[in-house]
Amino acid sequence: MFANLVESASHQKELKRRGRFLLATLAGYTLVVMCLGVVSIYAYDAHLENRDLDFIVLLAPTQAEQPAPETRNAAPRAANNANDRNAVAQRTELIDRADDPTRVPDKVSNTGSNVPPIPRGVPVALGNANSDPGTFGGPGTGPANSTGTGDGTGQ
């Protein structure tokens, strides 16, 4: 019964109609995808105002030279004359300089010491006063509430 089928009419109009639907749907989907792409570009917040413009540079490590250890004369010496007395710094306590990274302090404090640090290149002796070479009495020996200006004018 189905071996001899005869087509009675042409289906060209139906094929044209289906083709128009296919093209219209494809155009609609393309338009929607393009609109979503444009909207997503405008909606993206790149935080450009928060950029700090720092550059990170990677450098090869170099071998740092070790500084020669400083020798310190901490033994008290008896001064024979005034010139000898002024050539040695005296401290009541030996406190290292803050800019020397090789020596770590024994304890941490939130107040500074009243004793000045050991000067560089000058022999230091333990004594009962804090004085530097070339000065009589040195800094730190006067009263703690002095009102000098410190500009060297003497006023």
PDB file of C-alpha atoms in Angstrom, residues 85-86 88-95 113-119 124-142:
ATOM      1  CA  ARG A  85      90.412  62.096  79.685  1.00  0.00           C
ATOM      2  CA  ASN A  86      88.845  63.836  76.700  1.00  0.00           C
ATOM      3  CA  VAL A  88      87.811  58.438  75.746  1.00  0.00           C
ATOM      4  CA  ALA A  89      84.020  58.419  75.836  1.00  0.00           C
ATOM      5  CA  GLN A  90      82.497  57.455  79.176  1.00  0.00           C
ATOM      6  CA  ARG A  91      79.190  55.687  79.649  1.00  0.00           C
ATOM      7  CA  THR A  92      77.415  54.463  82.768  1.00  0.00           C
ATOM      8  CA  GLU A  93      76.014  51.564  80.734  1.00  0.00           C
ATOM      9  CA  LEU A  94      77.175  50.183  77.386  1.00  0.00           C
ATOM     10  CA  ILE A  95      74.238  50.538  74.990  1.00  0.00           C
ATOM     11  CA  SER A 113      67.290  54.834  77.579  1.00  0.00           C
ATOM     12  CA  ASN A 114      68.725  57.899  79.297  1.00  0.00           C
ATOM     13  CA  VAL A 115      72.230  56.696  78.416  1.00  0.00           C
ATOM     14  CA  PRO A 116      73.398  57.751  74.918  1.00  0.00           C
ATOM     15  CA  PRO A 117      74.621  54.980  72.587  1.00  0.00           C
ATOM     16  CA  ILE A 118      78.293  54.118  72.128  1.00  0.00           C
ATOM     17  CA  PRO A 119      79.925  56.438  69.548  1.00  0.00           C
ATOM     18  CA  VAL A 124      84.596  53.740  75.480  1.00  0.00           C
ATOM     19  CA  ALA A 125      85.150  53.333  79.206  1.00  0.00           C
ATOM     20  CA  LEU A 126      82.631  52.485  81.912  1.00  0.00           C
ATOM     21  CA  GLY A 127      82.365  55.293  84.431  1.00  0.00           C
ATOM     22  CA  ASN A 128      79.982  57.181  86.668  1.00  0.00           C
ATOM     23  CA  ALA A 129      79.041  59.832  84.055  1.00  0.00           C
ATOM     24  CA  ASN A 130      78.121  59.966  80.365  1.00  0.00           C
ATOM     25  CA  SER A 131      80.592  62.050  78.352  1.00  0.00           C
ATOM     26  CA  ASP A 132      81.889  62.179  74.806  1.00  0.00           C
ATOM     27  CA  PRO A 133      85.481  62.927  73.714  1.00  0.00           C
ATOM     28  CA  GLY A 134      86.300  66.613  73.463  1.00  0.00           C
ATOM     29  CA  THR A 135      83.549  67.710  75.857  1.00  0.00           C
ATOM     30  CA  PHE A 136      83.593  68.135  79.581  1.00  0.00           C
ATOM     31  CA  GLY A 137      80.633  66.343  81.120  1.00  0.00           C
ATOM     32  CA  GLY A 138      79.148  65.493  77.717  1.00  0.00           C
ATOM     33  CA  PRO A 139      75.483  65.204  76.775  1.00  0.00           C
ATOM     34  CA  GLY A 140      73.115  63.626  79.201  1.00  0.00           C
ATOM     35  CA  THR A 141      74.880  64.843  82.332  1.00  0.00           C
ATOM     36  CA  GLY A 142      72.751  67.939  82.882  1.00  0.00           C
TER      37      GLY A 142
END
